[in-house]
Coordinates of C-alpha atoms in Angstrom, one line a residue:
X252 CA -134.2 -43.7 182.0
X253 CA -131.6 -41.2 182.3
X254 CA -130.8 -39.4 179.1
X255 CA -127.5 -40.0 177.3
X256 CA -124.6 -37.4 177.9
X257 CA -124.1 -35.7 174.5
X258 CA -120.9 -34.3 173.3
X259 CA -120.8 -30.8 171.5
X260 CA -124.2 -30.5 170.0
X261 CA -123.1 -29.7 166.5
X262 CA -125.5 -31.3 163.9
X263 CA -124.3 -34.6 162.3
X264 CA -124.6 -35.3 158.5
X265 CA -127.2 -38.0 158.2
X266 CA -126.4 -39.0 154.6
X267 CA -122.6 -38.7 154.6
X268 CA -121.0 -42.2 153.8
X269 CA -119.3 -43.4 157.1
X270 CA -116.0 -44.0 155.5
X271 CA -115.8 -40.4 154.4
X272 CA -117.2 -38.9 157.7
X273 CA -114.3 -37.3 159.8
X274 CA -116.2 -37.9 163.0
X275 CA -116.6 -41.6 162.3
X276 CA -113.1 -41.8 161.3
X277 CA -111.8 -40.3 164.5
X278 CA -113.9 -42.8 166.4
X279 CA -112.4 -45.5 164.3
X280 CA -108.9 -44.5 164.8
X281 CA -109.4 -44.3 168.7
X282 CA -111.0 -47.7 168.7
X283 CA -108.3 -49.2 166.6
X284 CA -105.6 -47.6 168.8
X285 CA -107.5 -49.0 171.9
X286 CA -107.7 -52.5 170.4
X287 CA -104.0 -52.5 169.5
X288 CA -103.3 -51.5 173.1
X289 CA -105.4 -54.5 174.2
X290 CA -103.4 -56.9 172.1
X291 CA -100.1 -55.6 173.3
X292 CA -101.4 -55.8 176.9
X293 CA -102.6 -59.4 176.8
X294 CA -99.1 -60.6 175.5
X295 CA -97.3 -58.6 178.0
X296 CA -99.4 -59.9 180.8
X297 CA -98.9 -63.6 179.7
X298 CA -95.3 -63.1 179.4
X299 CA -94.9 -61.3 182.7
X300 CA -97.1 -63.9 184.4
X301 CA -94.8 -66.7 183.1
X302 CA -91.7 -64.8 184.3
X303 CA -93.1 -64.2 187.7
X304 CA -94.8 -67.6 188.5
X305 CA -95.3 -71.0 187.3
X306 CA -97.2 -71.9 184.1
X307 CA -100.3 -73.0 186.2
X308 CA -100.2 -69.8 188.0
X309 CA -99.9 -68.0 184.8
X310 CA -103.0 -69.9 183.4
X311 CA -105.1 -68.8 186.3
X312 CA -103.9 -65.2 186.2
X313 CA -104.8 -64.9 182.6
X314 CA -108.4 -66.0 183.4
X315 CA -108.8 -63.7 186.3
X316 CA -110.5 -60.9 184.0
X317 CA -113.0 -63.3 182.8
X318 CA -115.1 -63.5 186.0
X319 CA -115.9 -59.9 186.5
X320 CA -116.3 -59.4 183.0
X321 CA -119.1 -62.0 182.8
X322 CA -120.6 -61.0 186.1
X323 CA -120.7 -57.3 185.5
X324 CA -121.5 -57.2 181.7
X325 CA -125.2 -56.6 182.0
X326 CA -124.6 -53.9 184.5
X327 CA -122.2 -52.3 182.1
X328 CA -125.0 -52.2 179.5
X329 CA -127.2 -50.4 181.9
X330 CA -124.4 -47.9 182.6
X331 CA -123.9 -47.2 178.8
X332 CA -127.5 -46.5 178.3
X333 CA -127.9 -44.2 181.4
X334 CA -124.8 -42.2 181.0
X335 CA -124.2 -42.4 177.4
X336 CA -121.7 -44.7 175.6
X337 CA -119.2 -41.8 174.6
X338 CA -118.7 -40.9 178.3
X339 CA -118.4 -44.6 179.4
X340 CA -115.8 -45.5 176.6
X341 CA -113.7 -42.3 177.4
X342 CA -113.7 -43.1 181.3
X343 CA -113.0 -46.9 180.6
X344 CA -109.9 -46.0 178.3
X345 CA -108.6 -43.5 180.8
X346 CA -108.8 -46.1 183.7
X347 CA -107.3 -48.8 181.6
X348 CA -104.4 -46.6 180.4
X349 CA -103.8 -45.4 184.1
X350 CA -103.7 -49.0 185.4
X351 CA -101.4 -50.3 182.6
X352 CA -98.9 -47.4 183.0
X353 CA -98.9 -47.8 186.6
X354 CA -97.8 -51.6 186.5
X355 CA -95.3 -50.6 183.8
X356 CA -93.7 -48.1 186.1
X357 CA -93.8 -50.7 189.0
X358 CA -92.2 -53.4 186.8
X359 CA -89.5 -50.9 185.7
X360 CA -88.7 -50.0 189.3
X361 CA -88.9 -53.5 191.0
X362 CA -89.9 -57.2 190.5
X363 CA -93.3 -57.1 192.4
X364 CA -94.4 -60.7 191.7
X365 CA -97.8 -61.8 190.5
X366 CA -100.1 -59.8 192.8
X367 CA -99.8 -56.5 190.8
X368 CA -100.4 -58.4 187.6
X369 CA -103.4 -60.1 189.1
X370 CA -104.8 -56.7 190.2
X371 CA -104.3 -55.2 186.6
X372 CA -106.1 -58.4 185.2
X373 CA -108.9 -57.7 187.6
X374 CA -109.2 -54.1 186.8
X375 CA -109.1 -54.8 183.0
X376 CA -111.9 -57.4 183.4
X377 CA -114.1 -55.1 185.4
X378 CA -113.6 -52.1 183.1
X379 CA -114.1 -54.4 180.1
X380 CA -117.6 -55.1 181.4
X381 CA -118.6 -51.4 181.0
X382 CA -116.4 -50.7 177.9
X383 CA -117.8 -53.5 175.6
X384 CA -121.4 -52.6 175.7
X385 CA -120.6 -48.9 175.4
X386 CA -118.6 -49.7 172.2
X387 CA -121.5 -51.4 170.8
X388 CA -124.0 -48.7 171.7
X389 CA -121.8 -45.8 170.3
X390 CA -122.0 -46.1 166.5
X391 CA -125.7 -45.4 166.3
X392 CA -125.0 -41.9 167.8
X393 CA -122.4 -41.2 165.3
X394 CA -123.9 -41.7 161.8
X395 CA -127.3 -42.1 160.2
X396 CA -129.1 -45.6 160.5
X397 CA -128.3 -46.4 156.7
X398 CA -124.6 -46.2 157.4
X399 CA -124.6 -48.6 160.5
X400 CA -123.8 -51.7 158.7
X401 CA -120.8 -50.0 157.1
X402 CA -119.7 -48.8 160.5
X403 CA -120.0 -52.4 161.7
X404 CA -117.8 -53.6 158.8
X405 CA -115.3 -50.8 159.6
X406 CA -115.2 -52.0 163.2
X407 CA -114.7 -55.5 162.1
X408 CA -111.6 -54.4 159.9
X409 CA -110.2 -52.6 163.0
X410 CA -110.6 -55.8 165.2
X411 CA -108.8 -57.9 162.5
X412 CA -106.1 -55.3 162.1
X413 CA -105.6 -55.2 165.8
X414 CA -105.6 -59.0 166.1
X415 CA -102.8 -59.2 163.4
X416 CA -100.6 -56.4 164.8
X417 CA -101.1 -56.3 168.5
X418 CA -99.3 -59.6 169.5
X419 CA -96.1 -58.9 167.2
X420 CA -96.0 -55.2 168.7
X421 CA -96.3 -56.7 172.2
X422 CA -93.4 -59.3 171.4
X423 CA -91.4 -56.2 170.1
X424 CA -91.9 -54.4 173.3
X425 CA -90.9 -57.5 175.2
X426 CA -87.8 -57.9 173.1
X427 CA -86.7 -54.3 173.5
X428 CA -87.3 -53.7 177.1
X429 CA -89.1 -56.6 178.8
X430 CA -92.6 -56.7 180.0
X431 CA -92.3 -53.1 181.5
X432 CA -91.7 -51.7 178.1
X433 CA -94.5 -53.8 176.6
X434 CA -97.1 -52.5 179.1
X435 CA -95.8 -48.9 178.5
X436 CA -96.5 -49.3 174.9
X437 CA -100.0 -50.8 175.5
X438 CA -100.7 -47.7 177.9
X439 CA -99.5 -45.3 175.2
X440 CA -101.7 -46.9 172.6
X441 CA -104.7 -46.7 174.7
X442 CA -103.9 -43.1 175.7
X443 CA -104.0 -42.2 172.1
X444 CA -107.6 -43.0 172.0
X445 CA -108.8 -40.7 174.8
X446 CA -108.2 -37.2 173.1
X447 CA -109.7 -38.7 169.9
X448 CA -112.9 -39.8 171.7
X449 CA -113.3 -36.4 173.5
X450 CA -113.1 -34.9 170.0
X451 CA -116.0 -37.2 168.6
X452 CA -119.5 -35.7 168.3
X453 CA -122.5 -37.7 169.0
X454 CA -126.2 -37.1 168.2
X455 CA -129.2 -36.8 170.6
X456 CA -131.4 -39.7 170.8
X457 CA -135.3 -39.2 170.4
X458 CA -136.9 -38.1 173.5
X459 CA -138.2 -41.0 175.8
X460 CA -141.7 -40.1 176.8
X461 CA -141.6 -42.8 179.4
X462 CA -139.0 -40.6 181.3
X463 CA -141.9 -38.3 182.4
X464 CA -143.2 -41.1 184.6
X465 CA -140.2 -40.4 186.9
X466 CA -136.7 -41.6 187.5
X467 CA -135.9 -45.2 187.1
X468 CA -133.5 -47.5 188.9
X469 CA -130.5 -49.4 187.3
X470 CA -132.2 -52.6 188.3
X471 CA -135.4 -51.4 186.7
X472 CA -133.5 -50.4 183.6
X473 CA -132.0 -53.8 183.2
X474 CA -135.3 -55.5 183.7
X475 CA -136.7 -53.2 181.0
X476 CA -133.9 -54.0 178.6
X477 CA -134.3 -57.8 179.2
X478 CA -138.1 -57.5 178.4
X479 CA -137.3 -55.4 175.4
X480 CA -135.1 -58.2 174.0
X481 CA -137.3 -61.0 175.0
X482 CA -140.3 -59.4 173.3
X483 CA -138.6 -58.3 170.2
X484 CA -139.5 -60.1 167.1
X485 CA -136.0 -60.1 165.5
X486 CA -133.7 -59.5 168.5
X487 CA -135.0 -62.5 170.5
X488 CA -134.4 -65.1 167.8
X489 CA -131.1 -63.5 166.8
X490 CA -129.7 -63.8 170.3
X491 CA -130.6 -67.4 170.3
X492 CA -129.0 -67.9 166.8
X493 CA -125.8 -66.0 168.1
X494 CA -125.7 -68.2 171.2
X495 CA -125.9 -71.4 169.2
X496 CA -123.5 -70.3 166.5
X497 CA -120.9 -69.3 169.2
X498 CA -121.4 -72.5 171.2
X499 CA -120.9 -74.6 168.1
X500 CA -117.8 -72.5 166.9
X501 CA -115.8 -71.7 170.0
X502 CA -114.7 -75.2 170.9
X503 CA -113.4 -76.4 167.4
X504 CA -111.6 -73.1 166.7
X505 CA -109.9 -73.0 170.1
X506 CA -109.0 -76.1 172.1
X507 CA -110.2 -78.4 169.2
X508 CA -107.9 -76.7 166.7
X509 CA -104.9 -77.1 169.1
X510 CA -105.4 -80.9 169.4
X511 CA -106.2 -81.2 165.6
X512 CA -103.0 -79.4 164.7
X513 CA -101.1 -81.6 167.2
X514 CA -102.6 -85.0 166.0
X515 CA -102.1 -84.1 162.2
X516 CA -98.4 -83.1 162.7
X517 CA -99.0 -79.5 161.6
X518 CA -97.6 -78.1 164.8
X519 CA -98.0 -74.5 166.2
X520 CA -97.1 -73.0 162.9
X521 CA -99.7 -74.9 161.1
X522 CA -102.4 -73.8 163.8
X523 CA -101.3 -70.3 163.1
X524 CA -102.0 -70.7 159.5
X525 CA -105.4 -72.1 160.1
X526 CA -106.3 -69.1 162.5
X527 CA -104.8 -66.7 159.8
X528 CA -107.1 -68.3 157.4
X529 CA -110.1 -67.4 159.6
X530 CA -108.8 -64.0 160.0
X531 CA -108.4 -63.4 156.4
X532 CA -112.0 -64.6 155.9
X533 CA -113.6 -62.5 158.6
X534 CA -111.7 -59.5 157.4
X535 CA -112.8 -59.9 153.9
X536 CA -116.4 -60.1 155.0
X537 CA -115.9 -57.0 157.1
X538 CA -114.3 -55.2 154.0
X539 CA -117.3 -56.3 152.0
X540 CA -119.7 -54.7 154.4
X541 CA -117.6 -51.6 154.6
X542 CA -117.5 -51.1 150.9
X543 CA -121.2 -52.1 150.2
X544 CA -122.8 -50.5 153.2
X545 CA -125.4 -53.1 153.3
X546 CA -126.4 -56.7 152.2
X547 CA -129.7 -57.3 150.7
X548 CA -132.0 -59.8 152.6
X549 CA -129.6 -59.8 155.4
X550 CA -131.7 -62.0 157.6
X551 CA -131.9 -64.7 154.9
X552 CA -128.1 -64.4 154.1
X553 CA -127.4 -64.6 157.9
X554 CA -129.2 -67.9 158.2
X555 CA -127.7 -69.4 155.0
X556 CA -124.3 -68.3 156.0
X557 CA -124.5 -69.8 159.3
X558 CA -125.5 -73.2 157.9
X559 CA -122.9 -73.0 155.3
X560 CA -120.2 -72.0 158.0
X561 CA -121.3 -74.9 160.1
X562 CA -120.4 -77.3 157.2
X563 CA -117.0 -75.7 157.0
X564 CA -116.5 -76.1 160.7
X565 CA -117.4 -79.9 160.6
X566 CA -115.1 -80.3 157.6
X567 CA -111.9 -79.0 159.6
X568 CA -111.7 -82.4 161.3
X569 CA -111.7 -84.4 158.0
X570 CA -109.6 -82.3 155.5
X571 CA -106.5 -84.2 154.6
X572 CA -104.0 -81.4 154.3
X573 CA -103.2 -78.2 156.1
X574 CA -103.8 -76.2 152.9
X575 CA -107.4 -77.6 152.9
X576 CA -107.8 -76.8 156.6
X577 CA -106.8 -73.2 155.9
X578 CA -109.3 -73.1 153.1
X579 CA -112.1 -74.6 155.4
X580 CA -111.2 -71.8 158.1
X581 CA -111.2 -69.0 155.5
X582 CA -114.8 -70.1 154.6
X583 CA -115.8 -70.1 158.3
X584 CA -114.5 -66.6 158.6
X585 CA -115.9 -65.2 155.3
X586 CA -119.5 -66.5 156.4
X587 CA -119.5 -64.6 159.7
X588 CA -120.2 -60.8 160.3
X589 CA -123.6 -59.9 159.6
X590 CA -125.4 -60.7 163.0
X591 CA -123.6 -57.6 164.7
X592 CA -125.0 -55.4 161.9
X593 CA -128.5 -56.5 162.4
X594 CA -128.2 -56.0 166.3
X595 CA -127.0 -52.5 165.5
X596 CA -129.9 -51.7 163.1
X597 CA -132.8 -53.6 164.6
X598 CA -132.3 -52.2 168.2
X599 CA -133.6 -49.1 169.7
X600 CA -130.7 -46.9 170.2
X601 CA -131.8 -46.2 173.8
X602 CA -131.4 -49.9 174.7
X603 CA -128.4 -50.7 172.5
X604 CA -126.1 -50.6 175.4
X605 CA -128.1 -53.5 177.2
X606 CA -128.6 -55.2 173.8
X607 CA -124.8 -55.3 173.3
X608 CA -124.2 -56.4 176.8
X609 CA -126.6 -59.5 176.3
X610 CA -124.9 -60.4 173.0
X611 CA -121.5 -59.9 174.6
X612 CA -122.4 -62.1 177.7
X613 CA -123.5 -64.8 175.2
X614 CA -120.2 -64.7 173.3
X615 CA -117.7 -64.1 176.0
X616 CA -119.6 -65.8 178.9
X617 CA -121.6 -68.6 177.7
X618 CA -119.7 -69.8 174.7
X619 CA -116.2 -70.3 176.3
X620 CA -118.1 -72.7 178.9
X621 CA -118.2 -75.3 176.1
X622 CA -114.3 -75.3 175.7
X623 CA -113.5 -77.8 178.6
X624 CA -116.4 -79.9 177.5
X625 CA -115.2 -80.0 173.9
X626 CA -111.7 -81.1 175.1
X627 CA -113.1 -83.8 177.3
X628 CA -115.4 -85.0 174.5
X629 CA -112.5 -85.1 172.0
X630 CA -110.5 -87.1 174.5
X631 CA -113.4 -89.7 174.9
X632 CA -114.8 -89.9 171.3
X633 CA -112.2 -88.4 169.0
X634 CA -112.0 -85.2 167.0
X635 CA -114.6 -86.3 164.1
X636 CA -117.7 -86.8 166.3
X637 CA -117.1 -83.8 168.4
X638 CA -116.4 -81.6 165.3
X639 CA -119.7 -83.0 163.7
X640 CA -121.7 -82.2 166.8
X641 CA -120.3 -78.7 167.0
X642 CA -121.2 -78.2 163.4
X643 CA -124.7 -79.3 164.0
X644 CA -125.1 -76.8 167.1
X645 CA -123.6 -74.0 164.9
X646 CA -126.0 -74.9 162.1
X647 CA -128.9 -74.9 164.4
X648 CA -128.3 -71.0 164.8
X649 CA -128.7 -70.7 161.1
X650 CA -131.8 -72.8 161.2
X651 CA -133.4 -70.4 163.8
X652 CA -132.6 -67.5 161.5
X653 CA -134.2 -69.3 158.6
X654 CA -137.4 -70.6 160.3
X655 CA -138.3 -67.4 162.2
X656 CA -140.1 -65.2 159.6
X657 CA -139.2 -61.9 161.2
X658 CA -135.5 -62.6 161.4
X659 CA -135.4 -64.2 158.0
X660 CA -137.1 -61.1 156.4
X661 CA -134.9 -58.6 158.4
X662 CA -133.1 -56.0 156.3
X663 CA -130.3 -53.7 156.8
X664 CA -131.3 -50.0 156.1
X665 CA -130.3 -48.6 152.8

């Protein structure tokens, strides 16, 4: 397998806490700015699509990026491992920035209709397929293994921060100057990440003795990565646990929550409060991981948290008040977050791009397929039975973590 591209070969401090490491903080700032740009972009795209076409056309356009992202994700993981995640992330952000600014200029000068927006969504989905695995593979090259859980917590905080601020910033951009201004703001936020990423230093990986056997092919690297995951005592059951957890979680917290809020009379604002509760819980979990740096008996805690979280998922359909629903959603969010840290610390750094790609494909490709089935099932049997079944599926992920000895005993490095 091709060796990773390395930025300036300055030694990195192994034992420096990640939250005090300027190199990690530069990466975190770049990542946060890029994610903020994403949040602004998605709001600008949806607004521009509604303005340029019908609601049905806008819905189709918003889903355009999902197909290339799902189809190309595994290839993106191979690319991240072959070229190095830093180079791939820099290139991805540069392409995304250029594409968004080009559409912003086009919208400022004329009214081009839906086609440029569809092309932009297609480009974004394609680039996301390589960006996301590379982002997952980068932390292990920035800090020592004992700091990876803390970095995962910092990344989780960046995601929650971007989720909270991205849409309001996009709305402000639309209010001030229309979709063109919002796209321009998104492009500028993504652009901020590029020079910061260029300044980030990464560490060399241990030498791969198998490279002496001769150059490998991308397809061969993909097959090697899949075999590595399938044969790993922790990663294989962890992927299954993640898949079950996401399958049971995505339906109730998306389409199910919309129907629940409508039938209980909570309205869109009530749905927003429930989602905010989840966000606060997930942010609190990320903050705990950031401050502590590790969680003892992480595999056992992951399994127990998933089982407890599944109870909270099921409770959402039966709680009598909006305040109780917000509390249940907060519990769901609080009981998430350790699986990503286990993926980071249990994986061979040379395979982490492919491991991240498989995890991303499970979460962003497989799990959303359950949403139309959840909607149809709610229409046929009602909210309660569907939420209970979803809770059982989610809980099975925790059961897998508890019954597989290697995963149950997995630890985060100190």
